[in-house]
PDB file of C-alpha atoms in Angstrom:
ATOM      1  CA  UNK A   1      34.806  66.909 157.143  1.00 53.00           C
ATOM      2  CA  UNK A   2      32.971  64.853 154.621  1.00 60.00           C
ATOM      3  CA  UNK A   3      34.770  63.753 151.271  1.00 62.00           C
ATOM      4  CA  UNK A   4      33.251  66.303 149.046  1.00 61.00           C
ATOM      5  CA  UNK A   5      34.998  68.962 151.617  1.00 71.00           C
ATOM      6  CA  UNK A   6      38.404  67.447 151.208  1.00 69.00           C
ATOM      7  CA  UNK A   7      38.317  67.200 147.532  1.00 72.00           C
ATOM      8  CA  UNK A   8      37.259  71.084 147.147  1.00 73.00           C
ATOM      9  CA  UNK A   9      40.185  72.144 149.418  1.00 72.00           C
ATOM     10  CA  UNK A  10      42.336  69.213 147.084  1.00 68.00           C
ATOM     11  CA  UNK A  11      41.371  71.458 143.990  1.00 73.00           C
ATOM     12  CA  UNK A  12      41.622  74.822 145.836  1.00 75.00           C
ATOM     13  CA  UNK A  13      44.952  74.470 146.640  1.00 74.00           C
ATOM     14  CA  UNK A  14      45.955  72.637 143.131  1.00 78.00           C
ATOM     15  CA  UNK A  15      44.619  75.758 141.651  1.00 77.00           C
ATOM     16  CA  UNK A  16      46.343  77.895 143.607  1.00 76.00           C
ATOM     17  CA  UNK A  17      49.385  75.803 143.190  1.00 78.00           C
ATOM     18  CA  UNK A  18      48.773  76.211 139.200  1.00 78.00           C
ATOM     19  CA  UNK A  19      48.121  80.009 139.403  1.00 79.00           C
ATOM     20  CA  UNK A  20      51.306  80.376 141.475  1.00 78.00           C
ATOM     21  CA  UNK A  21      53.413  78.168 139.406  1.00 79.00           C
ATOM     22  CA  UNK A  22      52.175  80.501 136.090  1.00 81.00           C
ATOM     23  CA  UNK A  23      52.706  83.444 138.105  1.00 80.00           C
ATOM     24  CA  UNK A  24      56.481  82.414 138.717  1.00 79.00           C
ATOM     25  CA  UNK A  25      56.880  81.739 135.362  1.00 82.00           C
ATOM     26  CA  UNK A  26      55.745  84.949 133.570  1.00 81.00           C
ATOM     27  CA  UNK A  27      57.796  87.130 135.684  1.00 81.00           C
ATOM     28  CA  UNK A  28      61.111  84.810 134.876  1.00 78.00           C
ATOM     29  CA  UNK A  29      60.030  85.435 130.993  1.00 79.00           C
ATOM     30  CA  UNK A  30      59.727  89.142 131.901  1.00 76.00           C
ATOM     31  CA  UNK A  31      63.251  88.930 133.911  1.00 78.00           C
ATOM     32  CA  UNK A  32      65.140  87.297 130.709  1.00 76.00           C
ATOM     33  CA  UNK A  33      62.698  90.082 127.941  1.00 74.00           C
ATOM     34  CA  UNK A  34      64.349  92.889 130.177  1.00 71.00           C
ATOM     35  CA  UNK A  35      67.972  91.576 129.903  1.00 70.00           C
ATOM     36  CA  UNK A  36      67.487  90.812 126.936  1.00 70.00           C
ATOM     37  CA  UNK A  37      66.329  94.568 126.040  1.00 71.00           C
ATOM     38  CA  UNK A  38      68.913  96.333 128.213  1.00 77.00           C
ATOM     39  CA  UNK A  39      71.658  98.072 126.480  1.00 82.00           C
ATOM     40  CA  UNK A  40      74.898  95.933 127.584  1.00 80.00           C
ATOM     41  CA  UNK A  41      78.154  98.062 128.524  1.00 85.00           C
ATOM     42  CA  UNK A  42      80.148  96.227 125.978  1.00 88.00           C
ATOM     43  CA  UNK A  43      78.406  95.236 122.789  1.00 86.00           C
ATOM     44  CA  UNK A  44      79.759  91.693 121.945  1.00 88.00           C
ATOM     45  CA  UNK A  45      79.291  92.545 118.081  1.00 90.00           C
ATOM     46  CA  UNK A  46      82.342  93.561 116.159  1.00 92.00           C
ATOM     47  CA  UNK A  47      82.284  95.109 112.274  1.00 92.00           C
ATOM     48  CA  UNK A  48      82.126  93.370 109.231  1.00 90.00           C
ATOM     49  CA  UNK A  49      82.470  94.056 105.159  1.00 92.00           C
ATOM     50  CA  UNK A  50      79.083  95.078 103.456  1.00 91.00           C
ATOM     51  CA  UNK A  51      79.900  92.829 100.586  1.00 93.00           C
ATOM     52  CA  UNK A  52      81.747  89.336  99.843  1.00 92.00           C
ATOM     53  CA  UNK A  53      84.268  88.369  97.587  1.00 92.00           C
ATOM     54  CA  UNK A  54      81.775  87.493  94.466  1.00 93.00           C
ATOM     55  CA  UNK A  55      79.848  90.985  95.272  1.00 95.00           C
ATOM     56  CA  UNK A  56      82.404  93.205  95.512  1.00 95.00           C
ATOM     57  CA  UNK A  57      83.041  92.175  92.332  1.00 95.00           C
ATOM     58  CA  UNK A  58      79.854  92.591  90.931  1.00 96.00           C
ATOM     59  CA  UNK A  59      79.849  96.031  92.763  1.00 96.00           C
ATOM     60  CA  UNK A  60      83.265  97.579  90.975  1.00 96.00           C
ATOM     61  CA  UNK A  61      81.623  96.172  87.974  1.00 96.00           C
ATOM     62  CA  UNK A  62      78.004  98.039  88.491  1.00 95.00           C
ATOM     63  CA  UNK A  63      79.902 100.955  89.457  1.00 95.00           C
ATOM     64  CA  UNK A  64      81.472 101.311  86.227  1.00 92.00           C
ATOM     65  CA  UNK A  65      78.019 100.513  84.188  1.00 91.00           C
ATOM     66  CA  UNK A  66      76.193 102.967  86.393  1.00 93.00           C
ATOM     67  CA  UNK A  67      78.779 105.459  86.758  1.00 90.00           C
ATOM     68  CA  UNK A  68      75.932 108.492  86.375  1.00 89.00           C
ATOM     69  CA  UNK A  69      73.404 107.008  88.709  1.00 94.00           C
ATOM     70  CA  UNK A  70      73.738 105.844  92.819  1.00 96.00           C
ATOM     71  CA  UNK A  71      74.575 102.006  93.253  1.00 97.00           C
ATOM     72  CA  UNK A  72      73.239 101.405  97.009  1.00 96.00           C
ATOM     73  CA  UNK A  73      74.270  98.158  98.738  1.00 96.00           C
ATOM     74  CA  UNK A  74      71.688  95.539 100.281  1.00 95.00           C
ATOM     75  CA  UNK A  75      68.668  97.740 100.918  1.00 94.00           C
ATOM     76  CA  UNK A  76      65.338  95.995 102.130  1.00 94.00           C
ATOM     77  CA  UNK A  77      62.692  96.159  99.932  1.00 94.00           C
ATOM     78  CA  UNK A  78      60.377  98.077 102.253  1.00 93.00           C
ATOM     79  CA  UNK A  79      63.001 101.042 102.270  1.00 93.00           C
ATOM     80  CA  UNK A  80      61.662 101.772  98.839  1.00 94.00           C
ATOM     81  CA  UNK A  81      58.055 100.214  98.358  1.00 93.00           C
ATOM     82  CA  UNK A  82      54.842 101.158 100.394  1.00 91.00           C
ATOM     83  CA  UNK A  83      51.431  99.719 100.523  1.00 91.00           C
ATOM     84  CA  UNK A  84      48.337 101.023  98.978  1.00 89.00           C
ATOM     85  CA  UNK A  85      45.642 100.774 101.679  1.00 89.00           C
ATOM     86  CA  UNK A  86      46.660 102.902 104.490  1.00 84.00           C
ATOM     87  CA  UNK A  87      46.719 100.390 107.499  1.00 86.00           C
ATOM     88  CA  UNK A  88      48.380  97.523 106.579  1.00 89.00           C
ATOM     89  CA  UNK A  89      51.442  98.953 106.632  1.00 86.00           C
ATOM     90  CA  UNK A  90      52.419  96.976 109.693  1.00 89.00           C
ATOM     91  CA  UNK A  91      51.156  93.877 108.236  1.00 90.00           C
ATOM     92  CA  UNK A  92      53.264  94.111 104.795  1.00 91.00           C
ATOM     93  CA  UNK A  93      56.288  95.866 106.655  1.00 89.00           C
ATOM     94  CA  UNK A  94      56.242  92.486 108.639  1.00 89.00           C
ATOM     95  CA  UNK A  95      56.143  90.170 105.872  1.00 90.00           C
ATOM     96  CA  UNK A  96      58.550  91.970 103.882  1.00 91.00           C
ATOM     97  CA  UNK A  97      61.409  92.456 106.599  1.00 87.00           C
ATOM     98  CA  UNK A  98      63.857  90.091 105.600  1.00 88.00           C
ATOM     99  CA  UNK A  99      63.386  90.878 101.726  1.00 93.00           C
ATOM    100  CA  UNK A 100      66.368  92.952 100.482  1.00 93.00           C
ATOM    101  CA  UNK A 101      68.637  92.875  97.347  1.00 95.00           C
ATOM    102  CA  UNK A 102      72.098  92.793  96.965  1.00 96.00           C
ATOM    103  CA  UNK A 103      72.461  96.194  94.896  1.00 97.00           C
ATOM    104  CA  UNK A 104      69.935  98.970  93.963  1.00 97.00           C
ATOM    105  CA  UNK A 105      70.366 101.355  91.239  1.00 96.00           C
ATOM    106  CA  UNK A 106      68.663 105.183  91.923  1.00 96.00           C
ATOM    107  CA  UNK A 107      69.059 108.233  90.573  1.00 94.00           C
ATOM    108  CA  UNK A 108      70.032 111.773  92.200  1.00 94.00           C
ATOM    109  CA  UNK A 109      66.368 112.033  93.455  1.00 94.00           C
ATOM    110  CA  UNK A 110      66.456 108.936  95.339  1.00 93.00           C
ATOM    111  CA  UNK A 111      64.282 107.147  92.848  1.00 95.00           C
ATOM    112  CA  UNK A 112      64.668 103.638  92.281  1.00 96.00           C
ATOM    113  CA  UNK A 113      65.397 102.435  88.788  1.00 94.00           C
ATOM    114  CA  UNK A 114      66.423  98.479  89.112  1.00 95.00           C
ATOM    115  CA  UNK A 115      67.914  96.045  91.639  1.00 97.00           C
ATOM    116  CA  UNK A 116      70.649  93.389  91.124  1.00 97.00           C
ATOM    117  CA  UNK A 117      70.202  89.844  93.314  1.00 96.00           C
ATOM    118  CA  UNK A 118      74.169  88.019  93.525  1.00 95.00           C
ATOM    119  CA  UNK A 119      73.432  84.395  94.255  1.00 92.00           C
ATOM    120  CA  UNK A 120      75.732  83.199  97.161  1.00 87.00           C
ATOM    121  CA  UNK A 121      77.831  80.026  96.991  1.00 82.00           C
ATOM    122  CA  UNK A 122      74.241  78.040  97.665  1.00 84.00           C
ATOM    123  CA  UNK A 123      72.865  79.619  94.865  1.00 86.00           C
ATOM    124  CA  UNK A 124      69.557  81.636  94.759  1.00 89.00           C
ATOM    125  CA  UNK A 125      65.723  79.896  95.435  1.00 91.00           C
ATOM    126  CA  UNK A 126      63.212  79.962  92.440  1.00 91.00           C
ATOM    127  CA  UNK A 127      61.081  81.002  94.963  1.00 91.00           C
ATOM    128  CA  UNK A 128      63.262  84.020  96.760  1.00 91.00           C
ATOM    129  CA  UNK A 129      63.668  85.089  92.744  1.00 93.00           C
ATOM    130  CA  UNK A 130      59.964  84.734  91.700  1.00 94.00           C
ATOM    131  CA  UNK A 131      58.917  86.817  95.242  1.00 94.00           C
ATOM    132  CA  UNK A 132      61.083  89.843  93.933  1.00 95.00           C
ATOM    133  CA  UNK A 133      60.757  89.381  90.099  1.00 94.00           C
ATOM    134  CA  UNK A 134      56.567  89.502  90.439  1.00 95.00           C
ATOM    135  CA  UNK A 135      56.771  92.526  93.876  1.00 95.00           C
ATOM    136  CA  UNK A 136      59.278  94.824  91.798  1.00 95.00           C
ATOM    137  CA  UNK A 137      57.649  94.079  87.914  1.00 94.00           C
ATOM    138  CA  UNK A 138      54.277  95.506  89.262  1.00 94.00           C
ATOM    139  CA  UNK A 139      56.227  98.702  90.953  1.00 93.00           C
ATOM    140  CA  UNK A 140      57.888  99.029  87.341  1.00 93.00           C
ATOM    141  CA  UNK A 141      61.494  98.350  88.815  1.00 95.00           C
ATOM    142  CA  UNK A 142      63.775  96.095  86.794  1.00 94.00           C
ATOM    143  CA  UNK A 143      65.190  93.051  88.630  1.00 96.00           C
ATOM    144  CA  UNK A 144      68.243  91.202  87.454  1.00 96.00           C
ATOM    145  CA  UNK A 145      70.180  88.169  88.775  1.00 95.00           C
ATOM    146  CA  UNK A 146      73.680  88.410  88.151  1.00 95.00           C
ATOM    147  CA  UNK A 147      76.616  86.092  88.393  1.00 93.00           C
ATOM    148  CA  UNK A 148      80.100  87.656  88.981  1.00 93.00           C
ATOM    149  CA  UNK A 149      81.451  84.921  86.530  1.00 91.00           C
ATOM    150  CA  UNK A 150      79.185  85.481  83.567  1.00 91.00           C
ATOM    151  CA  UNK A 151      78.931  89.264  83.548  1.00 95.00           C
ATOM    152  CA  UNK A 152      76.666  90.914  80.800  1.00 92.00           C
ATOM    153  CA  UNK A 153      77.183  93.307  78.501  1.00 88.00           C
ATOM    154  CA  UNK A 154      76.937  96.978  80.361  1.00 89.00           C
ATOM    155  CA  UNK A 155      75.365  98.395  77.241  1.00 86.00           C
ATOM    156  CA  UNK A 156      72.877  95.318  78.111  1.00 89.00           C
ATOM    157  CA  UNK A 157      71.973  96.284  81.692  1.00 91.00           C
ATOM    158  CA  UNK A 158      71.589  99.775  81.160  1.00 89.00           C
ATOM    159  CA  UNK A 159      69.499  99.597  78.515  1.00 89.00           C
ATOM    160  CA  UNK A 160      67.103  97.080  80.373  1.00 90.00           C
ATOM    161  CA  UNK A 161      67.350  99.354  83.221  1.00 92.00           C
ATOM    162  CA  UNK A 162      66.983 103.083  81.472  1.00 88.00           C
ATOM    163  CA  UNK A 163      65.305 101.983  78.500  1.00 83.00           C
ATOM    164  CA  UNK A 164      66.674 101.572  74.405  1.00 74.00           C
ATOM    165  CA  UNK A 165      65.774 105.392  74.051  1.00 71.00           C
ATOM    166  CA  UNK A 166      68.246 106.039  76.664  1.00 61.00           C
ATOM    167  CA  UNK A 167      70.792 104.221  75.741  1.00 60.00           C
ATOM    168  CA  UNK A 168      71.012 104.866  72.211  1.00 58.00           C
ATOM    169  CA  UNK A 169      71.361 108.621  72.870  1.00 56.00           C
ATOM    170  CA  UNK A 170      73.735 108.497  75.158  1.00 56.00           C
ATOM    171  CA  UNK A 171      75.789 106.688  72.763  1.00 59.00           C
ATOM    172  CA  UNK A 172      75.301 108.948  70.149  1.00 52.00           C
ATOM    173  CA  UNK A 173      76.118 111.575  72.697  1.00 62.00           C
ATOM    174  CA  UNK A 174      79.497 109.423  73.081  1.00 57.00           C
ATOM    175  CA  UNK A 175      80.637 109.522  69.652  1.00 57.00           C
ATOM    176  CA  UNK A 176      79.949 112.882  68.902  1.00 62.00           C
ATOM    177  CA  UNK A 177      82.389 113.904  71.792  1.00 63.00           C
ATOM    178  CA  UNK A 178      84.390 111.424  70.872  1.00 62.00           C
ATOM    179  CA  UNK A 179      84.898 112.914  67.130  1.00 63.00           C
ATOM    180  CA  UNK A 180      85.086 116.670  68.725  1.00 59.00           C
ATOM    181  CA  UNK A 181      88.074 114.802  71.038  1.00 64.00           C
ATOM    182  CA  UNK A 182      89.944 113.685  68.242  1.00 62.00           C
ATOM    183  CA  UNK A 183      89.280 116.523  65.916  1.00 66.00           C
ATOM    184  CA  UNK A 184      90.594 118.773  68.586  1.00 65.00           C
ATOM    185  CA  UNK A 185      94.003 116.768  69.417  1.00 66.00           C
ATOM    186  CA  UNK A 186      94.261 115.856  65.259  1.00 64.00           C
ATOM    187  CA  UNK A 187      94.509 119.962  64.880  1.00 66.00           C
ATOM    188  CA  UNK A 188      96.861 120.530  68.099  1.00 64.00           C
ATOM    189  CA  UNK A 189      99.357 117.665  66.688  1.00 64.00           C
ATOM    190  CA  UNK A 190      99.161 119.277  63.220  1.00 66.00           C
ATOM    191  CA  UNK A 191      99.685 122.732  64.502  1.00 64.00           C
ATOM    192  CA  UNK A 192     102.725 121.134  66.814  1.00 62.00           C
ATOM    193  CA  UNK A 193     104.180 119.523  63.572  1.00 65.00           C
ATOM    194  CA  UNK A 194     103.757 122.936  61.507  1.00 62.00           C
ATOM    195  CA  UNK A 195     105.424 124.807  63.990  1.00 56.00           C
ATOM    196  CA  UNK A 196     107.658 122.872  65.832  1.00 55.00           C
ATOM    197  CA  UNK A 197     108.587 119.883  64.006  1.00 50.00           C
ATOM    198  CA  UNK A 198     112.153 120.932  63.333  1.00 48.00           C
ATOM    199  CA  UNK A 199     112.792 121.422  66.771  1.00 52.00           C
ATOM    200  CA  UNK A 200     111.534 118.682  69.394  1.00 51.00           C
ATOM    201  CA  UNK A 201     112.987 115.619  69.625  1.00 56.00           C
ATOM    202  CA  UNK A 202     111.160 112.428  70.091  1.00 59.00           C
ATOM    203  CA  UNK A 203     110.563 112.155  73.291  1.00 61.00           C
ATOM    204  CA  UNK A 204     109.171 115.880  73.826  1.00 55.00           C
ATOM    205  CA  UNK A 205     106.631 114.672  70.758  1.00 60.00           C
ATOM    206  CA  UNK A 206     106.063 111.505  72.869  1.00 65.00           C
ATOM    207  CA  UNK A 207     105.241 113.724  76.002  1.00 64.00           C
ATOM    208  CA  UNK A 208     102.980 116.079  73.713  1.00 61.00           C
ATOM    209  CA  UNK A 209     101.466 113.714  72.109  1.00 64.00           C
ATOM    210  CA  UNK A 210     100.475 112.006  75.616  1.00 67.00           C
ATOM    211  CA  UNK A 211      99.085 115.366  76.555  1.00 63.00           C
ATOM    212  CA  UNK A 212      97.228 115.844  73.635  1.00 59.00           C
ATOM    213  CA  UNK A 213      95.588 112.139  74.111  1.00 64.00           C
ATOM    214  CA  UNK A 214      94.623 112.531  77.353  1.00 64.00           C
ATOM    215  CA  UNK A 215      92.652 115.642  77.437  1.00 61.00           C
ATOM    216  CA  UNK A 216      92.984 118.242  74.880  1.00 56.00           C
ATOM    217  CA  UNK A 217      91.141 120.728  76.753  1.00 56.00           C
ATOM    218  CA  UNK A 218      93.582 120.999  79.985  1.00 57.00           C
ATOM    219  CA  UNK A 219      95.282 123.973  81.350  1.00 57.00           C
ATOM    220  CA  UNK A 220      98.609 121.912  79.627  1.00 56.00           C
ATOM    221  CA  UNK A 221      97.070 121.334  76.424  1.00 53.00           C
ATOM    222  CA  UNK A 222      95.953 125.098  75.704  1.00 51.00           C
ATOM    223  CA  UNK A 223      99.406 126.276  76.977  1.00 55.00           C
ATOM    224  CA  UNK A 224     100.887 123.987  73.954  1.00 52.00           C
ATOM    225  CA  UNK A 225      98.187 125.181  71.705  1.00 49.00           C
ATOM    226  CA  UNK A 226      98.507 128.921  72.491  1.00 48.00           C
ATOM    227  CA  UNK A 227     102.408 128.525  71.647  1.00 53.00           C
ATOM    228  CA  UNK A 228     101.588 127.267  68.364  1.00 48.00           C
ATOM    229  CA  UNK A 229      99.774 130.060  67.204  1.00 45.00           C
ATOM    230  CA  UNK A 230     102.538 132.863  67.700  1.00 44.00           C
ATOM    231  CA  UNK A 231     102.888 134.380  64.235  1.00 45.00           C
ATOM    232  CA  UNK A 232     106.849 135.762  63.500  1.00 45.00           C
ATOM    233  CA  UNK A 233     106.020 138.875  63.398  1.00 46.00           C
ATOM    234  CA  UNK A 234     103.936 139.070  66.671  1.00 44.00           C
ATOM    235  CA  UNK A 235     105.212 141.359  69.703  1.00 45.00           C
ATOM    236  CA  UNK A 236     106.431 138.395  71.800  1.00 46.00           C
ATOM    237  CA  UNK A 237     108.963 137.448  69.076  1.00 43.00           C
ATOM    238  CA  UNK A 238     109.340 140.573  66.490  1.00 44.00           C
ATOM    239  CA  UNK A 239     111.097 140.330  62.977  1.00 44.00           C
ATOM    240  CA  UNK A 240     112.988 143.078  63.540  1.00 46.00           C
ATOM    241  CA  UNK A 241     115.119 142.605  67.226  1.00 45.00           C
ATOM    242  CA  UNK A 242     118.251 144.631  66.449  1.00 48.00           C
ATOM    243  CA  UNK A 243     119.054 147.222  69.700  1.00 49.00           C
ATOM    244  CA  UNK A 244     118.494 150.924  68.280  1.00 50.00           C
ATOM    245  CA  UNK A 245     118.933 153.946  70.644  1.00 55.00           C
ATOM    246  CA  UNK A 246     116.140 155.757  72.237  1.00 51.00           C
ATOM    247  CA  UNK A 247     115.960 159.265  71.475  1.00 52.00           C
ATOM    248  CA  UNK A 248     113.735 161.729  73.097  1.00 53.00           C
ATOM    249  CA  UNK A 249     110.594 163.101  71.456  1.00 50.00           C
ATOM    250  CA  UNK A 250     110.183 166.759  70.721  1.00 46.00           C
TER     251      UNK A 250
END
């Protein structure tokens, strides 16, 4: 066996040694990928709040600004967006799959209108903010930072989120049932003091008058209204209630 021999069989077997060696190796990987994968008997996961302390208060707070729309908590981005060359779905779904926002704000159709980022105790990167300001601009959904300490205006937010059109409407719609509220409890206490101002003492006006404040269309309300508007001569309560005998018609 000359020297060339001995180094061939050298390189033979260090190959073989290699191809083993990778061999043993890729099916440990494939060992710990399968336990990984496999569905344990006892999940070591327990449950946890949706929200923290600073976005639960931002939440109650959103709740009562969008009280007529859908407030849905930390929803990824992809949920709601989709691109527009078929095929690269995969490609943006992956590169997108950690975006979400705190809140998003839809309506009953499932259409999104805006979405609200809470910065955390860190705060919130220029760069995490610029990502979602530029993605949701150019899909024409509003995008607001807020900070539970510094709350705006909720006639502010819903007009940046609905529109000025919107918003102005619904307020006139406001004050025109608010003047049809108070015209309607302003006639119920005047027909109460007409009618029974002699009588009730001042805590059954107190009670009324509660009544009357909170909603002058209840079952209570038109019960108390309906009594007012007994005339003295009306069958319930006729002028003339002396006993007479019956006698028997011919």
């Amino acid at each position: 066996m000359n020297g060339y021999t001995e180094w061939m069989i050298v390189a033979l077997l260090m190959a073989a040694s290699g191809a083993l060696g990778a061999y043993v190796y890729a099916m440990h990987l494939k060992r710990q990928d399968q336990e990984m994968r496999r569905i344990p008997r006892k999940w070591p996961l327990s449950v946890r709040a949706l929200a923290n302390s600073r976005e639960k208060l931002v939440w109650r707070w959103m709740m009562r600004a969008f009280s007529d729309l859908h407030v849905m908590i930390k929803l990824p981005v992809t949920r709601f967006t989709m691109p527009k060359v078929r095929g690269e779905g995969q490609h943006w779904s992956k590169l997108l799959s950690g975006v979400y926002c705190t809140f998003t704000v839809c309506d009953d159709d499932g259409n999104v209108i805006g979405c609200v980022d809470v910065p955390g105790p860190q705060g919130l990167s220029l760069s995490n903010q610029t990502l979602k300001h530029t993605l949701l601009s150019q899909c024409s959904v509003r995008y607001w930072v807020l900070n539970p300490e510094h709350l705006p205006n909720i006639i502010t937010i819903r007009a940046a989120f609905l529109g000025e059109q919107a918003v102005v409407k619904e307020e006139l719609e406001r004050l025109r049932t608010e003047t049809e509220f108070n015209q309607a409890r302003a006639n119920l206490k005047a027909a109460l003091s007409r009618r029974r101002g002699s009588q009730l003492t001042a805590s059954e006006f107190a009670r009324l008058d509660a009544i009357l404040s909170n909603d002058p269309h209840s079952d209570e309300a038109y019960e108390i209204q309906l009594s007012t508007t007994w005339k003295d001569d009306s069958f319930v309560a006729p002028l003339d209630s002396r006993s007479g005998e019956l006698t028997q018609g011919r």
